[in-house]
Coordinates of C-alpha atoms in Angstrom, one line a residue:
X1 CA 128.9 152.9 125.3
X2 CA 126.4 155.3 123.7
X3 CA 129.2 157.8 123.1
X4 CA 131.1 155.2 121.1
X5 CA 128.0 154.4 119.2
X6 CA 127.3 158.0 118.3
X7 CA 130.6 158.2 116.5
X8 CA 131.4 161.5 118.1
X9 CA 134.9 161.5 119.3
X10 CA 137.7 160.1 117.1
X11 CA 138.5 163.1 115.0
X12 CA 137.7 165.7 117.7
X13 CA 139.8 164.0 120.4
X14 CA 142.7 163.4 118.1
X15 CA 142.7 167.2 117.4
X16 CA 142.6 168.0 121.1
X17 CA 145.4 165.8 122.1
X18 CA 147.7 167.4 119.5
X19 CA 147.5 170.7 121.3
X20 CA 149.9 169.9 124.1
X21 CA 150.8 166.2 124.1
X22 CA 154.5 165.5 124.8
X23 CA 156.7 162.6 125.8
X24 CA 155.3 162.5 129.3
X25 CA 151.7 162.2 128.1
X26 CA 152.4 160.0 125.1
X27 CA 151.1 156.8 126.7
X28 CA 148.0 158.4 128.1
X29 CA 147.3 160.2 124.9
X30 CA 147.5 157.0 122.9
X31 CA 144.7 155.5 125.1
X32 CA 142.8 158.7 124.8
X33 CA 143.0 158.8 121.0
X34 CA 141.8 155.2 120.9
X35 CA 138.8 156.1 123.1
X36 CA 140.2 153.9 125.9
X37 CA 139.2 156.3 128.6
X38 CA 139.6 154.0 131.6
X39 CA 143.2 153.4 130.8
X40 CA 143.8 157.0 129.8
X41 CA 142.5 158.2 133.2
X42 CA 144.9 155.8 135.0
X43 CA 147.8 157.1 133.0
X44 CA 147.0 160.8 133.4
X45 CA 146.4 160.4 137.2
X46 CA 149.9 158.8 137.4
X47 CA 151.3 161.9 135.9
X48 CA 149.7 163.9 138.7
X49 CA 151.2 161.7 141.3
X50 CA 154.6 162.0 139.7
X51 CA 154.3 165.8 139.7
X52 CA 154.3 166.0 135.8
X53 CA 150.8 167.3 135.3
X54 CA 150.0 170.6 133.6
X55 CA 146.8 172.3 132.5
X56 CA 146.6 170.0 129.5
X57 CA 146.6 166.8 131.7
X58 CA 143.8 168.1 133.9
X59 CA 141.7 169.0 130.8
X60 CA 142.3 165.5 129.4
X61 CA 141.2 164.0 132.7
X62 CA 138.1 166.2 132.7
X63 CA 137.1 165.0 129.2
X64 CA 138.0 161.4 129.9
X65 CA 135.9 161.3 133.1
X66 CA 133.0 163.0 131.4
X67 CA 133.0 160.5 128.5
X68 CA 132.6 157.6 130.9
X69 CA 130.2 159.8 132.9
X70 CA 132.1 160.2 136.1
X71 CA 130.8 163.7 136.2
X72 CA 131.9 164.7 139.7
X73 CA 135.5 163.8 138.9
X74 CA 135.1 165.6 135.6
X75 CA 133.9 168.8 137.3
X76 CA 136.8 168.7 139.8
X77 CA 139.4 168.4 137.0
X78 CA 137.7 171.1 134.9
X79 CA 137.9 173.4 138.0
X80 CA 141.6 172.8 138.2
X81 CA 142.1 173.2 134.5
X82 CA 140.2 176.5 134.3
X83 CA 142.1 177.9 137.2
X84 CA 145.4 177.2 135.4
X85 CA 144.7 178.8 132.0
X86 CA 144.4 182.5 131.3
X87 CA 142.0 182.4 128.4
X88 CA 139.8 179.3 128.3
X89 CA 138.1 178.7 125.0
X90 CA 134.4 178.5 124.2
X91 CA 134.6 174.7 124.0
X92 CA 136.2 174.7 127.4
X93 CA 133.3 176.5 128.9
X94 CA 130.8 174.3 127.0
X95 CA 132.4 171.1 128.3
X96 CA 132.4 172.5 131.8
X97 CA 128.8 173.5 131.5
X98 CA 127.8 170.0 130.4
X99 CA 129.5 168.6 133.4
X100 CA 127.8 171.1 135.7
X101 CA 124.3 170.4 134.5
X102 CA 125.0 166.6 134.8
X103 CA 125.8 167.3 138.5
X104 CA 122.6 169.4 138.8
X105 CA 124.6 172.6 139.6
X106 CA 122.2 174.9 137.8
X107 CA 123.5 178.3 138.8
X108 CA 127.1 177.4 137.9
X109 CA 125.8 175.8 134.7
X110 CA 124.2 179.1 133.7
X111 CA 127.4 181.0 134.4
X112 CA 129.4 178.6 132.2
X113 CA 126.9 178.8 129.4
X114 CA 127.0 182.6 129.5
X115 CA 130.8 182.5 129.1
X116 CA 130.4 180.0 126.2
X117 CA 127.7 182.3 124.6
X118 CA 130.0 185.3 124.9
X119 CA 132.9 183.5 123.2
X120 CA 130.7 181.8 120.5
X121 CA 127.7 184.0 120.0
X122 CA 126.8 182.5 116.6
X123 CA 126.9 178.9 117.8
X124 CA 123.3 177.4 117.6
X125 CA 123.7 176.1 121.2
X126 CA 124.6 179.6 122.5
X127 CA 121.7 181.2 120.6
X128 CA 119.2 178.6 122.0
X129 CA 120.5 179.2 125.5
X130 CA 120.2 183.0 125.3
X131 CA 116.7 182.7 124.0
X132 CA 115.7 180.4 126.9
X133 CA 118.2 180.6 129.8
X134 CA 115.7 179.2 132.3
X135 CA 114.7 176.2 130.3
X136 CA 116.1 173.7 132.8
X137 CA 113.6 174.8 135.5
X138 CA 110.8 174.5 133.0
X139 CA 111.8 171.0 132.1
X140 CA 112.2 170.0 135.8
X141 CA 108.8 171.3 136.8
X142 CA 106.8 170.2 133.7
X143 CA 104.3 167.4 134.2
X144 CA 105.8 164.0 133.2
X145 CA 104.5 162.4 130.0
X146 CA 105.7 158.9 130.8
X147 CA 106.0 156.5 133.7
X148 CA 109.5 154.8 133.6
X149 CA 110.7 151.6 135.3
X150 CA 113.9 149.6 135.0
X151 CA 113.6 146.2 133.2
X152 CA 114.5 143.0 135.1
X153 CA 116.5 141.6 132.3
X154 CA 119.3 144.2 132.8
X155 CA 122.7 142.7 133.7
X156 CA 125.7 144.0 135.6
X157 CA 127.1 145.0 132.2
X158 CA 125.9 147.4 129.6
X159 CA 122.4 146.8 128.2
X160 CA 120.8 149.3 125.8
X161 CA 119.0 149.8 122.5
X162 CA 115.8 147.9 123.2
X163 CA 113.6 147.3 120.1
X164 CA 110.4 145.4 120.5
X165 CA 109.3 143.4 117.4
X166 CA 106.7 140.7 117.0
X167 CA 106.6 139.9 120.7
X168 CA 110.3 139.7 121.2
X169 CA 112.7 142.2 122.6
X170 CA 116.0 142.8 120.7
X171 CA 118.7 144.7 122.6
X172 CA 122.5 145.2 122.8
X173 CA 124.5 143.9 125.7
X174 CA 128.1 143.4 126.9
X175 CA 127.0 140.4 129.1
X176 CA 128.9 137.8 126.9
X177 CA 131.9 137.3 129.2
X178 CA 133.7 135.2 126.6
X179 CA 134.3 138.3 124.5
X180 CA 137.4 140.4 124.9
X181 CA 137.2 143.6 126.9
X182 CA 137.9 147.0 125.4
X183 CA 139.5 150.1 126.9
X184 CA 136.5 152.4 126.9
X185 CA 135.1 150.9 130.1
X186 CA 136.8 147.5 130.5
X187 CA 133.6 145.6 129.6
X188 CA 133.2 142.9 127.0
X189 CA 132.5 143.9 123.4
X190 CA 128.8 144.2 122.5
X191 CA 126.5 141.6 121.0
X192 CA 122.8 141.6 120.0
X193 CA 120.5 139.6 122.2
X194 CA 116.8 138.7 121.9
X195 CA 114.4 138.0 124.8
X196 CA 111.0 136.3 124.9
X197 CA 107.8 137.6 126.4
X198 CA 106.9 135.2 129.3
X199 CA 103.7 136.2 131.1
X200 CA 104.2 139.9 130.2
X201 CA 107.9 140.0 131.2
X202 CA 110.8 139.8 128.8
X203 CA 113.3 137.0 129.9
X204 CA 115.2 134.0 128.7
X205 CA 117.5 136.2 126.6
X206 CA 119.8 134.5 124.1
X207 CA 122.3 135.8 121.6
X208 CA 120.8 136.5 118.2
X209 CA 121.1 133.4 116.1
X210 CA 123.0 133.5 112.8
X211 CA 126.0 135.4 111.4
X212 CA 125.3 138.9 112.9
X213 CA 127.3 138.8 116.1
X214 CA 131.1 138.9 115.8
X215 CA 134.1 139.4 118.0
X216 CA 133.8 143.1 117.5
X217 CA 130.9 145.5 118.5
X218 CA 127.4 145.1 117.2
X219 CA 124.8 147.8 117.9
X220 CA 121.2 148.7 117.6
X221 CA 118.8 147.1 115.0
X222 CA 115.8 147.7 112.8
X223 CA 113.7 145.0 111.2
X224 CA 111.5 145.3 108.1
X225 CA 107.8 144.9 108.2
X226 CA 108.0 141.5 106.4
X227 CA 110.5 140.3 109.1
X228 CA 112.9 139.2 106.4
X229 CA 115.7 141.9 106.7
X230 CA 117.5 143.1 109.8
X231 CA 119.6 146.3 109.7
X232 CA 122.3 146.6 112.4
X233 CA 125.4 148.5 113.4
X234 CA 128.8 146.9 113.6
X235 CA 132.5 147.9 113.7
X236 CA 134.1 148.0 110.3
X237 CA 134.4 144.2 110.1
X238 CA 133.4 142.3 106.9
X239 CA 134.2 138.8 105.8
X240 CA 136.9 138.4 108.5
X241 CA 138.6 141.7 107.7
X242 CA 138.7 144.5 110.3
X243 CA 139.4 148.0 108.9
X244 CA 140.7 151.1 110.7
X245 CA 141.0 154.7 109.5
X246 CA 144.2 156.6 109.4
X247 CA 144.0 157.4 113.1
X248 CA 143.7 153.7 114.1
X249 CA 140.0 154.0 114.9
X250 CA 137.6 151.2 113.8
X251 CA 134.7 153.1 112.4
X252 CA 131.1 151.9 112.6
X253 CA 129.0 150.8 109.6
X254 CA 125.5 149.6 108.9
X255 CA 124.9 146.1 107.7
X256 CA 121.9 144.1 106.7
X257 CA 121.2 140.4 107.2
X258 CA 118.5 138.2 105.7
X259 CA 116.4 135.6 107.5
X260 CA 117.4 132.1 106.3
X261 CA 115.8 129.0 108.0
X262 CA 115.2 131.0 111.2
X263 CA 118.7 132.5 111.4
X264 CA 120.1 135.8 110.3
X265 CA 122.6 135.2 107.5
X266 CA 124.0 136.7 104.3
X267 CA 125.4 139.7 106.0
X268 CA 126.0 142.6 103.6
X269 CA 127.5 146.1 104.1
X270 CA 125.3 149.0 102.9
X271 CA 126.7 151.3 100.2
X272 CA 126.2 154.4 102.4
X273 CA 129.2 153.4 104.6
X274 CA 132.9 154.5 104.5
X275 CA 135.9 153.4 106.5
X276 CA 136.8 157.1 106.9
X277 CA 133.8 158.0 109.0
X278 CA 131.1 156.2 111.0
X279 CA 127.5 155.3 110.1
X280 CA 125.2 153.6 112.4
X281 CA 122.0 153.4 114.5
X282 CA 119.6 152.4 111.7
X283 CA 115.9 153.1 111.9
X284 CA 113.1 152.5 109.3
X285 CA 110.2 154.6 108.3
X286 CA 106.7 153.0 108.8
X287 CA 106.5 152.1 105.1
X288 CA 110.2 150.8 105.1
X289 CA 111.0 153.1 102.2
X290 CA 113.4 155.3 104.1
X291 CA 116.3 154.4 106.4
X292 CA 117.3 156.9 109.0
X293 CA 120.8 156.8 110.6
X294 CA 123.5 158.8 112.4
X295 CA 126.9 159.7 111.0
X296 CA 129.9 161.9 111.5
X297 CA 130.5 162.1 107.8
X298 CA 131.9 165.3 106.3
X299 CA 129.5 168.1 105.5
X300 CA 127.3 167.8 108.6
X301 CA 126.3 170.5 111.2
X302 CA 128.0 169.0 114.2
X303 CA 129.9 166.1 115.7
X304 CA 127.3 163.7 114.4
X305 CA 124.1 164.3 112.5
X306 CA 121.0 162.4 111.6
X307 CA 120.5 161.5 108.0
X308 CA 118.0 159.7 105.8
X309 CA 118.3 157.7 102.6
X310 CA 115.6 156.2 100.4
X311 CA 115.4 152.5 99.9
X312 CA 114.3 151.8 96.3
X313 CA 112.0 149.0 95.3
X314 CA 114.9 147.0 93.8
X315 CA 116.7 147.1 97.1
X316 CA 119.2 149.8 96.0
X317 CA 119.8 153.0 98.0
X318 CA 119.6 156.7 97.1
X319 CA 121.9 159.5 98.2
X320 CA 122.0 160.2 102.0
X321 CA 120.3 163.5 103.0
X322 CA 121.0 165.4 106.1
X323 CA 117.9 166.3 108.1
X324 CA 119.0 169.9 108.4
X325 CA 119.8 172.3 111.2
X326 CA 116.3 172.2 112.6
X327 CA 117.2 168.7 113.9
X328 CA 121.0 168.7 113.9
X329 CA 123.2 171.0 115.9
X330 CA 126.9 171.6 116.4
X331 CA 126.7 168.9 119.1
X332 CA 125.8 165.2 118.8
X333 CA 122.5 163.8 117.4
X334 CA 122.2 160.1 117.3
X335 CA 119.9 157.1 117.8
X336 CA 117.0 158.0 115.5
X337 CA 113.7 156.2 115.7
X338 CA 110.4 156.8 113.7
X339 CA 107.1 155.6 115.1
X340 CA 103.9 154.6 113.2
X341 CA 102.7 158.2 113.3
X342 CA 106.0 159.2 111.6
X343 CA 107.2 161.1 114.7
X344 CA 111.0 161.2 114.9
X345 CA 112.7 160.5 118.2
X346 CA 116.5 161.0 118.7
X347 CA 119.1 161.7 121.3
X348 CA 121.1 164.9 121.4
X349 CA 123.4 166.9 123.6
X350 CA 123.2 169.9 121.3
X351 CA 119.6 170.9 121.9
X352 CA 118.7 172.2 125.4
X353 CA 118.5 169.3 127.8
X354 CA 118.9 168.2 131.4
X355 CA 122.4 166.9 131.0
X356 CA 124.3 164.5 128.8
X357 CA 122.2 163.0 126.1
X358 CA 118.4 163.8 126.2
X359 CA 115.7 162.3 124.1
X360 CA 113.8 164.7 121.7
X361 CA 111.0 164.3 119.3
X362 CA 109.8 166.1 116.2
X363 CA 106.6 165.9 114.1
X364 CA 106.3 166.1 110.4
X365 CA 104.8 169.2 108.8
X366 CA 102.5 169.3 105.8
X367 CA 105.5 169.5 103.5
X368 CA 107.1 166.3 104.9
X369 CA 109.8 168.1 106.9
X370 CA 110.4 167.6 110.6
X371 CA 109.6 170.7 112.7
X372 CA 111.6 172.1 115.6
X373 CA 112.2 169.2 118.1
X374 CA 110.9 169.2 121.7
X375 CA 112.5 167.7 124.7
X376 CA 110.5 164.7 125.8
X377 CA 111.0 165.7 129.4
X378 CA 111.5 163.8 132.6
X379 CA 111.5 161.0 133.7
X380 CA 112.5 159.7 130.2
X381 CA 115.3 162.3 130.5
X382 CA 117.5 162.8 133.5
X383 CA 120.8 164.4 134.3
X384 CA 122.6 161.3 133.0
X385 CA 122.8 160.0 129.4
X386 CA 119.4 159.1 128.0
X387 CA 119.3 157.6 124.6
X388 CA 118.1 155.0 122.1
X389 CA 114.3 155.7 122.6
X390 CA 111.9 153.5 120.7
X391 CA 108.1 153.7 120.9
X392 CA 105.1 151.7 119.9
X393 CA 102.1 153.9 119.2
X394 CA 99.4 151.2 119.5
X395 CA 100.8 150.1 122.9
X396 CA 101.5 153.6 124.2
X397 CA 104.8 152.2 125.4
X398 CA 108.5 152.3 124.6
X399 CA 112.0 151.9 125.9
X400 CA 114.8 154.2 126.8
X401 CA 118.4 153.4 127.7
X402 CA 120.2 155.4 130.4
X403 CA 123.2 155.3 132.8
X404 CA 121.3 157.0 135.5
X405 CA 122.0 154.2 138.0
X406 CA 124.7 153.9 140.6
X407 CA 127.4 152.9 138.1
X408 CA 127.8 155.5 135.3
X409 CA 129.6 152.9 133.1
X410 CA 126.5 150.6 133.2
X411 CA 123.7 151.5 130.7
X412 CA 120.4 149.9 131.5
X413 CA 117.1 149.6 129.7
X414 CA 113.9 151.2 131.0
X415 CA 110.3 150.8 129.9
X416 CA 108.5 154.0 129.3
X417 CA 104.7 154.0 129.4
X418 CA 102.8 157.0 128.1
X419 CA 100.6 158.7 130.7
X420 CA 99.9 162.1 129.1
X421 CA 99.8 163.0 125.4
X422 CA 103.1 164.3 124.1
X423 CA 101.8 167.1 121.9
X424 CA 100.4 169.5 124.5
X425 CA 100.4 173.3 124.7
X426 CA 100.4 175.3 127.9
X427 CA 97.8 178.0 127.3
X428 CA 97.9 181.1 129.5
X429 CA 94.7 183.2 129.3
X430 CA 95.1 186.9 130.0
X431 CA 92.0 188.9 130.7
X432 CA 92.2 192.7 130.6
X433 CA 89.7 195.6 130.9
X434 CA 89.3 196.8 127.3
X435 CA 89.3 200.5 128.5
X436 CA 92.1 200.5 131.1
X437 CA 94.1 197.4 130.1
X438 CA 94.1 196.5 133.8
X439 CA 93.9 192.8 134.7
X440 CA 90.6 191.3 135.6
X441 CA 90.8 189.2 138.7
X442 CA 88.5 186.3 139.7
X443 CA 86.9 186.0 136.3
X444 CA 85.6 182.7 135.1
X445 CA 87.1 181.2 131.9
X446 CA 85.4 178.2 130.4
X447 CA 87.2 176.2 127.8
X448 CA 85.2 174.3 125.1
X449 CA 86.3 171.8 122.5
X450 CA 85.5 172.6 118.9
X451 CA 82.4 170.4 119.2
X452 CA 81.0 172.4 122.1
X453 CA 81.9 170.0 124.9
X454 CA 83.2 171.8 128.0
X455 CA 86.8 170.8 128.9
X456 CA 87.5 172.8 132.0
X457 CA 86.7 175.9 134.1
X458 CA 89.4 178.3 135.2
X459 CA 89.6 181.3 137.6
X460 CA 91.9 184.2 136.9
X461 CA 94.4 185.3 139.5
X462 CA 95.3 188.8 140.6
X463 CA 97.3 189.3 137.4
X464 CA 94.2 188.4 135.4
X465 CA 95.7 185.1 134.3
X466 CA 94.7 181.5 134.3
X467 CA 96.4 178.5 132.6
X468 CA 95.6 175.1 131.3
X469 CA 97.2 172.4 129.2
X470 CA 95.5 171.5 125.9
X471 CA 96.2 169.1 123.0
X472 CA 98.3 170.8 120.4
X473 CA 97.0 171.8 116.9
X474 CA 93.3 171.6 117.9
X475 CA 90.8 174.5 118.1
X476 CA 89.3 175.6 121.3
X477 CA 86.7 178.3 122.4
X478 CA 87.5 180.4 125.4
X479 CA 84.5 182.1 127.2
X480 CA 85.3 184.7 129.8
X481 CA 82.7 185.9 132.3
X482 CA 82.7 188.4 135.1
X483 CA 80.1 190.6 136.7
X484 CA 79.9 194.1 135.4
X485 CA 81.6 193.0 132.1
X486 CA 80.2 191.8 128.9
X487 CA 81.1 188.1 128.3
X488 CA 83.9 187.8 125.9
X489 CA 85.1 184.9 123.7
X490 CA 88.0 183.9 121.5
X491 CA 88.6 180.8 119.3
X492 CA 92.2 179.8 119.1
X493 CA 94.3 176.9 117.9
X494 CA 96.8 175.6 120.5
X495 CA 100.3 176.0 119.1
X496 CA 103.8 175.4 120.4
X497 CA 104.8 174.5 123.9
X498 CA 103.3 177.7 125.4
X499 CA 101.0 180.4 124.1
X500 CA 99.3 183.4 125.6
X501 CA 95.7 184.2 124.7
X502 CA 94.7 187.8 125.6
X503 CA 91.0 188.5 125.8
X504 CA 89.8 192.1 126.4
X505 CA 86.5 192.4 128.3
X506 CA 84.2 195.4 127.9
X507 CA 82.5 196.9 131.0
X508 CA 78.8 196.5 130.9
X509 CA 78.1 200.3 131.1
X510 CA 79.6 200.7 127.6
X511 CA 76.5 199.1 126.1
X512 CA 74.5 202.1 127.4
X513 CA 77.1 204.7 126.5
X514 CA 77.9 203.3 123.0
X515 CA 74.3 202.4 122.3
X516 CA 75.4 199.0 120.8
X517 CA 77.5 195.9 121.4
X518 CA 78.5 193.1 119.1
X519 CA 78.8 189.4 120.0
X520 CA 80.4 187.1 117.5
X521 CA 77.9 184.4 116.5
X522 CA 80.5 181.6 116.8
X523 CA 78.6 179.6 119.3
X524 CA 75.7 178.4 117.2
X525 CA 76.0 174.8 116.0
X526 CA 76.7 174.6 112.3
X527 CA 73.6 175.0 110.2
X528 CA 71.5 175.4 113.3
X529 CA 69.9 178.2 115.3
X530 CA 70.2 176.5 118.7
X531 CA 72.1 178.6 121.2
X532 CA 75.1 176.7 122.7
X533 CA 75.8 177.0 126.5
X534 CA 78.8 179.3 126.0
X535 CA 76.7 181.7 124.0
X536 CA 74.1 181.8 126.7
X537 CA 76.7 183.0 129.2
X538 CA 77.3 186.0 126.9
X539 CA 73.6 186.7 126.6
X540 CA 73.2 186.6 130.4
X541 CA 75.4 189.8 130.5
X542 CA 72.9 191.5 128.1
X543 CA 70.1 190.4 130.4
X544 CA 71.9 192.0 133.4
X545 CA 72.0 195.3 131.6
X546 CA 68.3 195.2 130.6
X547 CA 67.4 194.4 134.3
X548 CA 69.6 197.3 135.6
X549 CA 68.3 199.8 133.0
X550 CA 64.5 199.0 132.9
X551 CA 63.7 201.6 130.3
X552 CA 66.1 200.3 127.7
X553 CA 64.7 198.7 124.5
X554 CA 67.0 196.8 122.2
X555 CA 67.0 195.3 118.7
X556 CA 69.0 192.2 117.8
X557 CA 70.5 192.1 114.4
X558 CA 71.8 188.7 113.4
X559 CA 74.4 188.4 110.6
X560 CA 75.9 185.4 108.8
X561 CA 79.1 185.0 106.8
X562 CA 78.9 185.1 103.0
X563 CA 79.3 181.4 102.4
X564 CA 76.2 179.6 101.1
X565 CA 73.2 180.9 99.2
X566 CA 72.0 184.3 100.2
X567 CA 68.4 183.2 100.7
X568 CA 69.4 180.4 103.0
X569 CA 71.6 182.7 105.0
X570 CA 68.8 185.1 105.4
X571 CA 66.5 182.5 106.8
X572 CA 69.2 181.1 109.1
X573 CA 69.9 184.6 110.5
X574 CA 66.2 185.2 111.1
X575 CA 66.0 181.9 113.1
X576 CA 69.1 182.8 115.1
X577 CA 67.8 186.3 115.9
X578 CA 64.5 184.8 117.1
X579 CA 66.3 182.2 119.2
X580 CA 68.3 185.0 120.8
X581 CA 65.1 187.0 121.5
X582 CA 63.4 184.0 123.0
X583 CA 66.3 183.3 125.3
X584 CA 66.4 186.9 126.6
X585 CA 62.6 186.8 127.2
X586 CA 62.9 183.5 129.0
X587 CA 65.2 185.3 131.5
X588 CA 62.4 187.6 132.6
X589 CA 62.7 190.5 130.2
X590 CA 59.4 191.8 128.8
X591 CA 58.8 190.9 125.2
X592 CA 58.0 194.5 124.3
X593 CA 61.6 195.5 125.1
X594 CA 63.3 193.0 122.7
X595 CA 63.0 192.5 118.9
X596 CA 65.1 190.7 116.4
X597 CA 65.8 190.9 112.7
X598 CA 67.9 188.6 110.4
X599 CA 70.3 190.4 108.1
X600 CA 71.8 187.4 106.5
X601 CA 74.9 188.3 104.5
X602 CA 73.7 191.7 103.5
X603 CA 76.0 193.8 105.7
X604 CA 79.3 192.1 106.0
X605 CA 82.3 193.6 107.9
X606 CA 84.6 192.0 105.3
X607 CA 83.7 191.8 101.6
X608 CA 84.6 188.2 100.7
X609 CA 84.1 188.5 97.0
X610 CA 87.7 187.6 96.4
X611 CA 87.9 185.2 99.3
X612 CA 88.2 185.6 103.1
X613 CA 90.2 183.9 105.8
X614 CA 88.4 181.9 108.5
X615 CA 89.0 184.8 110.9
X616 CA 87.3 187.2 108.4
X617 CA 84.4 184.9 108.0
X618 CA 84.1 184.8 111.7
X619 CA 84.0 188.6 112.0
X620 CA 81.0 188.5 109.6
X621 CA 79.1 186.0 111.8
X622 CA 77.9 188.2 114.6
X623 CA 74.9 189.4 116.6
X624 CA 74.5 193.1 117.2
X625 CA 72.5 194.4 120.2
X626 CA 71.4 198.0 119.4
X627 CA 69.6 200.3 121.9
X628 CA 66.6 201.8 120.1
X629 CA 65.1 203.6 123.1

């Protein structure tokens, strides 16, 4: 059903069938063009039994089976088709690849995608695959962010599009047996239902009261914050009139209904619709000033794209705006949803996924644009179609629809409970000898939050690497410690899905040979001279040197950045220098061998007269340990 609701096929399939249809395939092609795939499959298979099948018939069978997600049959027919044609097209290999990944045949999937990429090197999907050909393994082995379970209210028919609002669950279902069936999957047409929360379980579902449901398809909904307006998808059916486009396809449109005496009435079509293309899957921004939707209207990037349109204070609508190629691909993007944190969720088969539709999410940047989307991962996503994801931030819970069960024609609703934060970064710490660039094994790496709280301790492997998962967009301090090396530190902001933090470590002997060493003073509390624990670890390495070389005398020079009054910075640096001296003496070093002086902002590395970056300010904040004897 989701394929119908993503408006993806009518024009594309009509074009494909024109390539080789003839009098023998006329009946089957008619069903195919009308998206009646169950009937089309039966007719094409009859042609095989009658000995009238050619490559075209096998291709149509492959596509038809894939669209109702009988992927093993689809793969078998693709194999036959590809063996019968001399020069398969890029789209042939892409369709085959989508079938292979749905069947978890990863090696064959990669081969098919490489063929597709060779034939369509500029396609965004080809470019993405070439940049990350092993992405499937990464998704499969990534830690799950959600716990997923099937809802009890699912029926033997299609159920999808769950949307929780004010303690009730709105969803779409084909369970009304009084409706006529349709050829896509021989199930009844779809209506909107609403279930009540009884003891924490949604049950007692009934059809939505009012004028919304009709004898044609209705789809997913969105409700305004004041609970007075409901937006929903429906076939092109208004005031008793059902419209079709020139190919005989009844397109989808978005309608709205108003709450009148407890029922949804006064159904009106939105002005953003057209009978020449489909528009559906409405979703509202948290402030209800923007409506997001999916459409296959002209001018998009792919088979269907996600758009937004402003809702003015007088109830009128602005001009629809495509979300751009960061979100949309040459494939299918559908079922948008925006949570209270303004994070966009949507389903796509154009971004890199696990098969069929996958759920993706994208955050807003400072300019109000959605950044590159990320796959939400398993178990929300699977090798089947996973779509119509909705999420409630306050409850850390949402819903996803999928045909991952035994019957691929049967979409079910699953509850998804968050167990790990979505926005995380895998940070790989790489420790190297500053002289030889060789990896440093068995070193300790301590990770601190920006406030100084310790998060975790890591140990580097033979390659000098250790890894941890951190919350994205936050600052962290990494402290590296190893015998015979000076402690080293680095402050970083976790960015992207994965990042590498390389920290060079200086052998302890270099302090003697170079006569000085510098430690960045980033481990003092703001406006304080108290040494933080991670700073103490660095100072312990200085103590080791002083104990090994008993005749060495050092002077500690403390420097601040150039922010704040010079006199204040001078006093602060003097206090920090003295704190450092006191710490070293407390570790058993004779006081006659250690002295300290506060330099304030007098000797900066970077002249910040015309401004400095935070990194440049950080370079200015330092403690220098200088051998004087």
